[in-house]
Short mmCIF file of C-alpha atoms in Angstrom, two decimals:
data_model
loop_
_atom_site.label_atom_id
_atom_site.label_comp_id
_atom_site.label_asym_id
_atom_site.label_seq_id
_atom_site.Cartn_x
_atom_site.Cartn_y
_atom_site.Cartn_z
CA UNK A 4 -15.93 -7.22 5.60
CA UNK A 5 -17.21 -7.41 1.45
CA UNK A 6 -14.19 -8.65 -0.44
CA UNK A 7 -13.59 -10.50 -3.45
CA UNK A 8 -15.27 -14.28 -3.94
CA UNK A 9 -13.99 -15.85 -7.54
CA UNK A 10 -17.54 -16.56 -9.10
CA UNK A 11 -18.90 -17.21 -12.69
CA UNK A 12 -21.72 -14.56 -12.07
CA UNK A 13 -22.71 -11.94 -14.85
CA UNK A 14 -21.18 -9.33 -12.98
CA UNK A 15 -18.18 -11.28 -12.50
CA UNK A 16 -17.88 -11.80 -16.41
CA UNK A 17 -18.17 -7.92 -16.94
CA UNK A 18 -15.12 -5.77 -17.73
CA UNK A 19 -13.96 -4.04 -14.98
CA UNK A 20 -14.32 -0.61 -16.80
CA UNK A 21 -18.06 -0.84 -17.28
CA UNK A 22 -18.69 -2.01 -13.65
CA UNK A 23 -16.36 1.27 -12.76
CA UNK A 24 -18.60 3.14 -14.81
CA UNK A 25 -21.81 1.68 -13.63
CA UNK A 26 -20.83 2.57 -9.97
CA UNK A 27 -19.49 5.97 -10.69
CA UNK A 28 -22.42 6.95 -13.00
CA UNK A 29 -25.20 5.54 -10.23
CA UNK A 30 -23.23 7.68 -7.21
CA UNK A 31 -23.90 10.75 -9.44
CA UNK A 32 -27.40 10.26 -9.96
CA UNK A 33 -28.23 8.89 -6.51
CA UNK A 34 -26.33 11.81 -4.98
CA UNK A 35 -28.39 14.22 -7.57
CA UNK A 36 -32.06 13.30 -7.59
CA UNK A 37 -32.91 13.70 -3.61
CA UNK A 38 -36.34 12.11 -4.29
CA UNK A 39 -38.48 9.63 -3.10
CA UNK A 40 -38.94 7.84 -7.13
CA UNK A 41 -35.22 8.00 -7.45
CA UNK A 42 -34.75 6.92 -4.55
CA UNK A 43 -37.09 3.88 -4.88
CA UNK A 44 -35.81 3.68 -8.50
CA UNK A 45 -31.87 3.60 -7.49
CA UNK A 46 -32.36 1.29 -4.65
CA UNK A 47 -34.19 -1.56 -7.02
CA UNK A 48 -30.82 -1.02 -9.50
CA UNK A 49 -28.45 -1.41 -6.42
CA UNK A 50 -30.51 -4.88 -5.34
CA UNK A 51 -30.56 -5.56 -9.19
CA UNK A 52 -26.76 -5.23 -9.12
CA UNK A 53 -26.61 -7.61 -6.19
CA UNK A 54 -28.12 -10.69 -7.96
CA UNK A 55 -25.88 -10.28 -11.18
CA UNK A 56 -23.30 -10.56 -8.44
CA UNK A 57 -25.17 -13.57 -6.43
CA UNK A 58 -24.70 -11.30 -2.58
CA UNK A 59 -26.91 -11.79 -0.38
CA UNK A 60 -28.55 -7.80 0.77
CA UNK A 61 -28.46 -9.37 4.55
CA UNK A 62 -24.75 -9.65 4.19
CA UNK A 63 -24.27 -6.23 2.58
CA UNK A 64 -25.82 -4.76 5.31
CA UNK A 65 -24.37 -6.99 7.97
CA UNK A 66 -21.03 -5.47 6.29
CA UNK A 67 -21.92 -1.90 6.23
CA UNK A 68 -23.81 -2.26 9.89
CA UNK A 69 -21.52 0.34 11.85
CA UNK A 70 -22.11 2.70 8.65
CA UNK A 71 -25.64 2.20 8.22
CA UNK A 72 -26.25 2.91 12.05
CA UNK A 73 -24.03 5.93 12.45
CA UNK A 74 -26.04 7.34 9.32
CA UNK A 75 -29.53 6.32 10.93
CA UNK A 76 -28.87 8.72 13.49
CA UNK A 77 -28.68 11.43 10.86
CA UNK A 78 -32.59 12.11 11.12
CA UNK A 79 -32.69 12.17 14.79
CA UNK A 80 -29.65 14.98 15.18
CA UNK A 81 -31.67 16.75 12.25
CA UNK A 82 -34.92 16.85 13.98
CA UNK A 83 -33.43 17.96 17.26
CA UNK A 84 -35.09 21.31 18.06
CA UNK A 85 -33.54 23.62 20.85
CA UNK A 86 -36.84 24.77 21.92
CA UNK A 87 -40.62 23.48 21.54
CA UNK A 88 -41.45 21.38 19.72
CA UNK A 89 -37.98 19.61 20.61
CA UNK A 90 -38.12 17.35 17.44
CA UNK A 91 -39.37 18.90 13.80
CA UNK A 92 -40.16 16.20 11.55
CA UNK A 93 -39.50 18.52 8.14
CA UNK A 94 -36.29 18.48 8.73
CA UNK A 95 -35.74 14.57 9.85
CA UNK A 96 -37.29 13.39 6.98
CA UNK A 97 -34.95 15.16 4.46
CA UNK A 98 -32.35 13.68 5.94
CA UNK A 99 -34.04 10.48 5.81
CA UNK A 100 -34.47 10.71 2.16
CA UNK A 101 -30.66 12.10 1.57
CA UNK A 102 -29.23 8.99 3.88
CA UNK A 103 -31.22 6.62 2.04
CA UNK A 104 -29.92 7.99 -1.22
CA UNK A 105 -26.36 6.67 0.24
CA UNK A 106 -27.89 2.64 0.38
CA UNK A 107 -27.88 2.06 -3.34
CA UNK A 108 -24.80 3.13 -3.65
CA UNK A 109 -23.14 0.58 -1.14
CA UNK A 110 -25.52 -1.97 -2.82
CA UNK A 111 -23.55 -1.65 -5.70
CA UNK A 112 -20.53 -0.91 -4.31
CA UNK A 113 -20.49 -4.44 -2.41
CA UNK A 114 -21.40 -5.66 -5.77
CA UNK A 115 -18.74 -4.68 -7.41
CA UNK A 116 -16.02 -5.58 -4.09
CA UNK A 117 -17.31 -9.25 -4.54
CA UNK A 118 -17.07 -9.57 -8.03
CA UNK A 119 -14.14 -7.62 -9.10
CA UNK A 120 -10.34 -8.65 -7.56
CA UNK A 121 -8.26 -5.89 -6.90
CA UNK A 122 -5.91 -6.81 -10.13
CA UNK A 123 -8.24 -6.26 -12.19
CA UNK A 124 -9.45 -2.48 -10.82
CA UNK A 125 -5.72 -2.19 -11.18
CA UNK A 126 -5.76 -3.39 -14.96
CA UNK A 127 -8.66 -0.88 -15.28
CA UNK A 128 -6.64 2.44 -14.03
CA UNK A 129 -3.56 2.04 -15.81
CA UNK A 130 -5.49 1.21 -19.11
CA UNK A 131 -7.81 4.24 -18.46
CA UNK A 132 -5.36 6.72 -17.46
CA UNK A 133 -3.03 7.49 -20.00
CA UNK A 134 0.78 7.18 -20.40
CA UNK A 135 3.34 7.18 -17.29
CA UNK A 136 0.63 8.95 -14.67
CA UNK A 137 -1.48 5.90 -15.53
CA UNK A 138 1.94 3.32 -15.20
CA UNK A 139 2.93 4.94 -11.95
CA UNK A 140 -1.10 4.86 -10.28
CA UNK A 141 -1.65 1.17 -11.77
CA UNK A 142 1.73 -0.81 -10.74
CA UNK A 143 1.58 1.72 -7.20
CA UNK A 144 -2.07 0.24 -7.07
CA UNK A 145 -0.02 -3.40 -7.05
CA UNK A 146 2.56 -2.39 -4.78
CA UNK A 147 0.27 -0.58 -1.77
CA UNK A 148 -1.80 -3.89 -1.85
CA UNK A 149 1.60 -5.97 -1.44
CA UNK A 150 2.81 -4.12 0.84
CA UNK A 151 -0.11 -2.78 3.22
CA UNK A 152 -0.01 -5.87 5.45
CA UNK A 153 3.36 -5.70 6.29
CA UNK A 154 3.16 -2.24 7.05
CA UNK A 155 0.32 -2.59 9.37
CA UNK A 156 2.11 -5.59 10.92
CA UNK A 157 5.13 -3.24 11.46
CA UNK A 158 2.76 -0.49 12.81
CA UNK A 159 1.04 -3.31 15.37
CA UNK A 160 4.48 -4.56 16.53
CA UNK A 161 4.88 -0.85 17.45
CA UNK A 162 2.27 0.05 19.25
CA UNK A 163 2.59 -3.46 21.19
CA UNK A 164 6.23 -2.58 22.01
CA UNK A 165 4.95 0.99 23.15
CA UNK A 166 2.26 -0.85 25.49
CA UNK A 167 4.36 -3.44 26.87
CA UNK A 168 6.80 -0.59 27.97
CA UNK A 169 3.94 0.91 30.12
CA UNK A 170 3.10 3.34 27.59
CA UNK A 171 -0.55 3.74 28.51
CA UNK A 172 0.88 6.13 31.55
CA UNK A 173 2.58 8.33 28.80
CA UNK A 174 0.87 11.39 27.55
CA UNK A 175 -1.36 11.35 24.58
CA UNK A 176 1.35 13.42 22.58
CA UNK A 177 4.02 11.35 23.49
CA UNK A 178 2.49 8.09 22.82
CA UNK A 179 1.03 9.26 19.57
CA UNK A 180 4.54 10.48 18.97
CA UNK A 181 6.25 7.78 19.66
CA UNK A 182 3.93 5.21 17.68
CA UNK A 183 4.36 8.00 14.29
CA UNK A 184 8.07 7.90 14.35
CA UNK A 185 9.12 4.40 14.96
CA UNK A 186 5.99 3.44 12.49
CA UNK A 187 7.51 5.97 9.90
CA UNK A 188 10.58 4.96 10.51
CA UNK A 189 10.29 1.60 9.70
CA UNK A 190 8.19 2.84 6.25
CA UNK A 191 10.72 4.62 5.01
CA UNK A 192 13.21 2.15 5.42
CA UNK A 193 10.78 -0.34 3.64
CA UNK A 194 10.83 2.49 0.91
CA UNK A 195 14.35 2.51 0.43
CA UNK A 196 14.52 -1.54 -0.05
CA UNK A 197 11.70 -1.47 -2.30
CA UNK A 198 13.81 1.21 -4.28
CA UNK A 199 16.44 -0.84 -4.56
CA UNK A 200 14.69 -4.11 -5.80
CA UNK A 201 12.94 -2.29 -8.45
CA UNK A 202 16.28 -0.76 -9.90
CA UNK A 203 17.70 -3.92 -9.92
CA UNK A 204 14.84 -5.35 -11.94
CA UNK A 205 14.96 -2.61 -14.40
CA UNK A 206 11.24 -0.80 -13.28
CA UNK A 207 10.69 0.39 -16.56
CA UNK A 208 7.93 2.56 -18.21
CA UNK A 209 6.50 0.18 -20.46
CA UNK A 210 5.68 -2.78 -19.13
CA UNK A 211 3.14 -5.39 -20.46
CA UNK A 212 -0.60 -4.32 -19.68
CA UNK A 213 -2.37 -6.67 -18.08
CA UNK A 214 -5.17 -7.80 -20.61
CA UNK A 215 -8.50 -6.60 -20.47
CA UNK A 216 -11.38 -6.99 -23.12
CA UNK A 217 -14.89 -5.91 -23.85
CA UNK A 218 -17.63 -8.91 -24.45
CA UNK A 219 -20.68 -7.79 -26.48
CA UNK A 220 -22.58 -8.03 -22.69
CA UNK A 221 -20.61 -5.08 -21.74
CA UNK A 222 -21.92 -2.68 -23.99
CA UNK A 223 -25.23 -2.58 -22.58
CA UNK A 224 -23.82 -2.09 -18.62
CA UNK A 225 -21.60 1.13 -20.49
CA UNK A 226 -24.71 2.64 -21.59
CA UNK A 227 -26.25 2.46 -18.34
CA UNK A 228 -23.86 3.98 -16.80
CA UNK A 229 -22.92 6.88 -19.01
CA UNK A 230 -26.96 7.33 -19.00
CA UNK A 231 -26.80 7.82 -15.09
CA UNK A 232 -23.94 9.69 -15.19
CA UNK A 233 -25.31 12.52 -17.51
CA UNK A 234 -29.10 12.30 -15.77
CA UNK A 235 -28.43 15.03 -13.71
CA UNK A 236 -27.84 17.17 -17.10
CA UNK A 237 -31.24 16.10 -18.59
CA UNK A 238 -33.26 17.64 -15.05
CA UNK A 239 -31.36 20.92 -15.62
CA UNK B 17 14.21 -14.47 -35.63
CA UNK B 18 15.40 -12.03 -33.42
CA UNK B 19 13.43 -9.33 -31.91
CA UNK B 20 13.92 -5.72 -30.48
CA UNK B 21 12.59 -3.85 -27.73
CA UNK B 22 13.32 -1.10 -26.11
CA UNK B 23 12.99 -0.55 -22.71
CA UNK B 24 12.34 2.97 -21.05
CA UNK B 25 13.97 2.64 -17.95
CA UNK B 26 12.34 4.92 -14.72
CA UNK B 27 15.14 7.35 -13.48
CA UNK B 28 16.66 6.35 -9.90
CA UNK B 29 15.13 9.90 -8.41
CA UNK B 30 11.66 8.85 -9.69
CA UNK B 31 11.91 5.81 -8.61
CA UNK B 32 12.99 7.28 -4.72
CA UNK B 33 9.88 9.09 -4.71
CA UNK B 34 7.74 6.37 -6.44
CA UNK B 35 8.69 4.18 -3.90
CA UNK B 36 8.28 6.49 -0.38
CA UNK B 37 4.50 7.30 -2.22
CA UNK B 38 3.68 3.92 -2.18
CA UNK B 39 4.88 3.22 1.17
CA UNK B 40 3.58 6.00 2.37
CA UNK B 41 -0.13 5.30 0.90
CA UNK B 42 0.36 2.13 2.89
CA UNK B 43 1.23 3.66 6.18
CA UNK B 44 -1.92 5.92 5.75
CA UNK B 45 -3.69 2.66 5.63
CA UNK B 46 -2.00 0.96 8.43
CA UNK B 47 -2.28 3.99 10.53
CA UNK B 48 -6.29 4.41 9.76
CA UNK B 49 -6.84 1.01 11.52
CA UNK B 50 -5.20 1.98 15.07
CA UNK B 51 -6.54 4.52 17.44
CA UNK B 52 -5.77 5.43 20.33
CA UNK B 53 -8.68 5.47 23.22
CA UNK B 54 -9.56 8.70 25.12
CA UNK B 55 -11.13 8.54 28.54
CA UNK B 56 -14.96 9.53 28.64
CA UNK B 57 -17.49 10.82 25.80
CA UNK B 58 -13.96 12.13 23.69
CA UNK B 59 -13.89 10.80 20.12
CA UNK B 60 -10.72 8.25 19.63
CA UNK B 61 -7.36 9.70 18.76
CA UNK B 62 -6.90 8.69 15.43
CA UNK B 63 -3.73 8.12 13.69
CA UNK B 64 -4.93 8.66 9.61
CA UNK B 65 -3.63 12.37 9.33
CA UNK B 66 -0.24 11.65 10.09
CA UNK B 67 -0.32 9.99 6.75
CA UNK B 68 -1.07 13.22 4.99
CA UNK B 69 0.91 15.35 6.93
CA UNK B 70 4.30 13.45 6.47
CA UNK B 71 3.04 13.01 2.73
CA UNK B 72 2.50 16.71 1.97
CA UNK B 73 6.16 17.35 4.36
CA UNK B 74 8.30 14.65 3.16
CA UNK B 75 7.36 14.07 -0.66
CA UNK B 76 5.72 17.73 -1.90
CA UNK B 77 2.59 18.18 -3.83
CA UNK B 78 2.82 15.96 -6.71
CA UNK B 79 4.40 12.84 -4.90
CA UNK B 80 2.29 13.68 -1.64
CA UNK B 81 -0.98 13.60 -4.20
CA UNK B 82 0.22 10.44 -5.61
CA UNK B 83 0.35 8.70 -2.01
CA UNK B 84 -2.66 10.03 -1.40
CA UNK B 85 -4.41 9.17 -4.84
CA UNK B 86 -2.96 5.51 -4.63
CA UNK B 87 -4.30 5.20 -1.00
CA UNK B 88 -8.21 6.17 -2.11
CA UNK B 89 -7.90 4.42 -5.32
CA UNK B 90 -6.32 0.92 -3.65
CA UNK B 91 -9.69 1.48 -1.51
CA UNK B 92 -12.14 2.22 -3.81
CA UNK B 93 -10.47 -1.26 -5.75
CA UNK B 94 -12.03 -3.62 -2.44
CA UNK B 95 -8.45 -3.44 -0.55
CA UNK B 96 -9.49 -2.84 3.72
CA UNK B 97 -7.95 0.14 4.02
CA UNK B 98 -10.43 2.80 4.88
CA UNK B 99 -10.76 2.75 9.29
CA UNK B 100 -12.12 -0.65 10.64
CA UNK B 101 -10.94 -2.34 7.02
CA UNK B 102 -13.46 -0.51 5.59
CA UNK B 103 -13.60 -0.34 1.77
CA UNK B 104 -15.42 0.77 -1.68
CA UNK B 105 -16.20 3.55 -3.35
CA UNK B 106 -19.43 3.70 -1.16
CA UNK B 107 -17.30 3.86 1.49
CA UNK B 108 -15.56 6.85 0.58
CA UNK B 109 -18.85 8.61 -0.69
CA UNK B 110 -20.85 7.84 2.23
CA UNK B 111 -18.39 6.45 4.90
CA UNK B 112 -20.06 7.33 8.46
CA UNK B 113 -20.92 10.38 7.39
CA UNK B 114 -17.52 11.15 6.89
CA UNK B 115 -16.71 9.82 3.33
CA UNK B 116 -15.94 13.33 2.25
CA UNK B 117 -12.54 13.74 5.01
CA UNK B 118 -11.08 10.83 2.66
CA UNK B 119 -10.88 13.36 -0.38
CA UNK B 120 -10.31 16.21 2.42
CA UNK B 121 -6.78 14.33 3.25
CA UNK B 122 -6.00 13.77 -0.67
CA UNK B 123 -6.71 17.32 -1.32
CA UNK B 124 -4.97 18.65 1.79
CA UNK B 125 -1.70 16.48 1.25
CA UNK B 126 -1.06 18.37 -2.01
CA UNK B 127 -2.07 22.04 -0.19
CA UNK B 128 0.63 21.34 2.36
CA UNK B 129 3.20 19.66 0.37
CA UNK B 130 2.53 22.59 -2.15
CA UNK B 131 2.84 25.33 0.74
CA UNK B 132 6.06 23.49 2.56
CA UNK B 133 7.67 23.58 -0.85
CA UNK B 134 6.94 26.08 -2.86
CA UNK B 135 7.54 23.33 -6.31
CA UNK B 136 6.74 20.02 -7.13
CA UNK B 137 9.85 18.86 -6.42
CA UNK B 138 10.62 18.63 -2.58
CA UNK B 139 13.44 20.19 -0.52
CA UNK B 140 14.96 18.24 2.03
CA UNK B 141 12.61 18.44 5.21
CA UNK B 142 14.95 19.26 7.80
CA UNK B 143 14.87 23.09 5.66
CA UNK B 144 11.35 23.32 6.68
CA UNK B 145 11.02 26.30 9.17
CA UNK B 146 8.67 25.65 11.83
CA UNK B 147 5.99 28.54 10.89
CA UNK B 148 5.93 26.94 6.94
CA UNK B 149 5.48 23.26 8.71
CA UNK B 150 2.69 25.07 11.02
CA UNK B 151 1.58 27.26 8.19
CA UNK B 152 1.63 23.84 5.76
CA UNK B 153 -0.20 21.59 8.09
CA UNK B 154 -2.64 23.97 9.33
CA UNK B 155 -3.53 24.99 5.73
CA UNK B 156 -3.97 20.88 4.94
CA UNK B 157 -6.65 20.40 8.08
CA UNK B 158 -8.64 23.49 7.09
CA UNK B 159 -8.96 21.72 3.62
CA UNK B 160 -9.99 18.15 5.46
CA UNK B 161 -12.87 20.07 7.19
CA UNK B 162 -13.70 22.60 4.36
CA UNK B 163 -14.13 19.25 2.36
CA UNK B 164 -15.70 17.09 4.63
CA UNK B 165 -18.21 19.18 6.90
CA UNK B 166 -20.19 20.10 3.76
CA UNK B 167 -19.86 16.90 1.91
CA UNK B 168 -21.03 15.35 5.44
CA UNK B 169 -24.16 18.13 5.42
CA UNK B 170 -24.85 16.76 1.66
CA UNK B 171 -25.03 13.02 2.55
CA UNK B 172 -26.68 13.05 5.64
CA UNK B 173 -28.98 16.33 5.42
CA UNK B 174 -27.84 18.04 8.13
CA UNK B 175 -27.59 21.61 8.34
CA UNK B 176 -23.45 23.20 7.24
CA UNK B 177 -24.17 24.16 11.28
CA UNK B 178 -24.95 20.87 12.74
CA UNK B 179 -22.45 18.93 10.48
CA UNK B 180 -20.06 21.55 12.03
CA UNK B 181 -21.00 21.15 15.13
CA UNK B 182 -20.58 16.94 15.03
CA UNK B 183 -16.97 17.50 13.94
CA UNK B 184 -15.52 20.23 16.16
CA UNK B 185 -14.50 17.89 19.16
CA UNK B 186 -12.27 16.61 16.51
CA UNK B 187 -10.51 20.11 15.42
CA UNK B 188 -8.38 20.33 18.74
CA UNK B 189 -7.04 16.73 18.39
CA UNK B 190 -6.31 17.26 14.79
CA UNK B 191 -4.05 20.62 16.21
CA UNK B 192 -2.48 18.11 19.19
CA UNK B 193 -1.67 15.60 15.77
CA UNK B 194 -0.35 18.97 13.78
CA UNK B 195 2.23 19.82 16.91
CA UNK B 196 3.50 16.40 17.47
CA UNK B 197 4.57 16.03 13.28
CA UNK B 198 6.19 19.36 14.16
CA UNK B 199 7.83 18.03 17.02
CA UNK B 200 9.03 14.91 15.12
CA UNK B 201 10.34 17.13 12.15
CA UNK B 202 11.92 19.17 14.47
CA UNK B 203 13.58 16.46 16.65
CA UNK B 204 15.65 15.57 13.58
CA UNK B 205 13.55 11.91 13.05
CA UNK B 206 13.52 12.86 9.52
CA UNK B 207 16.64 14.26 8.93
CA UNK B 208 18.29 13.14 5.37
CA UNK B 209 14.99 12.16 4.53
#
């Protein structure tokens, strides 16, 4: 699992709004140029992307393995043929090229799990969304993280109470019933405290942003990205 | 020197629905890391559209969105909470094949919060008739797979057909999911909610 490691890399240093751009803006133009020099071309940027970020490509793909495999089998499910010849190649190899479009784009997405903490994406959507929708997104951001573990704990605790009852010998529906209520249960009743504490601590609309600056090495990373955003514009 | 500022207080019913958003965003997490295992070749019974349907029933459109929203966007920030702690935004672009059922759930939470309640403000749930909660939910999977059988066709390759074909064995667990929130609705779990 690819998650944040505090570093003093050049992608570290970058402004989590350019990196957000840089990933956004290579997705597009990975997704839109199916083609074997984009794809060569996009796949150098996404290892490029990995040494500003000091990652190992072994460990990104140890960490995508289960993804990577189930989309290796892409090409063999295309080429299936119901009927001589049994396997066309045409067809697996387009899916080979549109599956490998997909690497570069967890390249850099690892990159940018390693070198960005989750604050800071936070910082990044409530400064770049503006007024309350960007308030409620940003500090919700916040609270989800806070509060996922528990939740899952509570959801875990469930499920082992439902299996130490015997539940196994239960029907699907009922077990899967079971497991949704007392989980949702116990959510909502989470929700209610959590309402509580934040009207006692005055939640309020305009809180202090969390700080966030551009560095003159930003600049270049923004252009980058806005230029592979709008590639698929300049093949039209 | 003294100083003023003024603070702009959230009102309490915001804040109620702020609140079940997040914690519902956080049970669509939980819930996308348990399954439950079906005997033979059958796919595992997962849990993750519960979150959407009691999203789009319980909180309406705009809140149900917002869960929804916070959910992708807490994954796309490095936080494990796409299925087997997944996470990244080339996780929900690619996932296995099935990155585009992550923006099929957002999108569907707001159809059937939109369709149970008719405003962006939601009624209480227990005034849910069955056929809207059928009509709601059903409406909200059609999205999922509208969404994520052709997104799945454009990152893999495959034909609309064979895509189609890879995610069927999935459509008649999704309906078992769809009657057992009914059931729950109905057996008064969420009354007052």
């Amino acid at each position: 699992m690819l998650s944040y490691r505090p570093d003093s890399t050049f992608a570290h240093r970058l402004d989590p709004r350019s990196k957000l751009l840089v990933q956004f803006g290579l997705a597009i133009a990975a997704v839109a140029h199916p083609t074997l020099p984009w794809l060569v071309g996009t796949t150098a940027f996404g290892l490029g992307a990995l040494a500003a970020a000091r990652l190992s490509p072994l460990a990104v793909l140890r960490a995508y393995r289960v993804v990577l495999t189930v989309l290796a089998l892409a090409p063999l499910i295309a080429g299936i043929a119901f009927g001589p010849p049994w396997f066309r190649v045409d067809p697996a190899l387009r899916s080979a090229l549109y599956v490998g479009r997909i690497l570069p784009v967890l390249l850099v997405s690892a990159a940018y799990l390693t070198s960005t903490p989750v604050r800071d994406t936070r910082a990044a959507v409530q400064r770049l969304i503006p007024g309350k929708p960007g308030q409620i997104l940003g500090i919700g951001m916040a609270l989800v993280v806070r509060l996922f573990p528990l939740v899952l704990a509570d959801v875990r605790e469930v499920r082992d109470a439902i299996h130490a009852r015997g539940g196994e010998t239960r029907p699907l529906w009922d077990r899967a019933r079971l497991l949704a209520v007392r989980s949702l249960e116990r959510t909502l009743d989470r929700s209610d405290r959590l309402s509580v504490a934040l009207r006692a601590r005055c939640f309020a609309w305009n809180p202090t942003l969390p700080p966030l600056s551009f560095a003159r090495r930003d600049y270049p990373v923004l252009a980058i990205g806005i230029a592979l955003a709008v590639s698929p514009l300049a093949t039209v | 020197m003294a100083t003023e500022q003024s603070v702009d207080l959230v009102d309490d019913d915001t804040v109620g629905w702020f609140t079940k958003a997040v914690l519902l965003a956080a049970l669509t997490a939980a819930l996308a890391q348990i399954s439950i295992p079906l005997p033979g070749a059958l796919p595992p019974f997962s849990l993750q559209p519960f979150g959407m349907f009691f999203a789009g029933l319980l909180l309406g459109p705009l809140w149900g969105g917002v869960a929804l929203l916070l959910y992708v966007l807490v994954g796309i920030a490095g936080a494990p909470v796409f299925s087997n702690a997944n996470a990244g935004l080339g996780y929900v672009i690619a996932g296995q094949g099935t990155g585009g059922f992550l923006v099929g759930f957002l999108v569907g939470t707001v159809v059937a919060g939109a369709i149970a309640h008719r405003r962006t403000s939601p009624r209480p749930v227990a005034d849910l008739s069955i056929p809207v909660q059928a009509l709601a939910l059903t409406a909200a999977i059609v999205v999922v797979y509208a969404i994520g059988v052709p997104w799945m066709s454009m990152v893999t390759g495959l034909s609309l057909t064979r895509a189609a074909a890879l995610m069927a064995p999935y459509v008649p667990l999704d309906l078992v999911k769809l009657g057992v929130a009914i059931a729950i609705v109905q057996g008064g779990y969420l009354s007052g909610r």
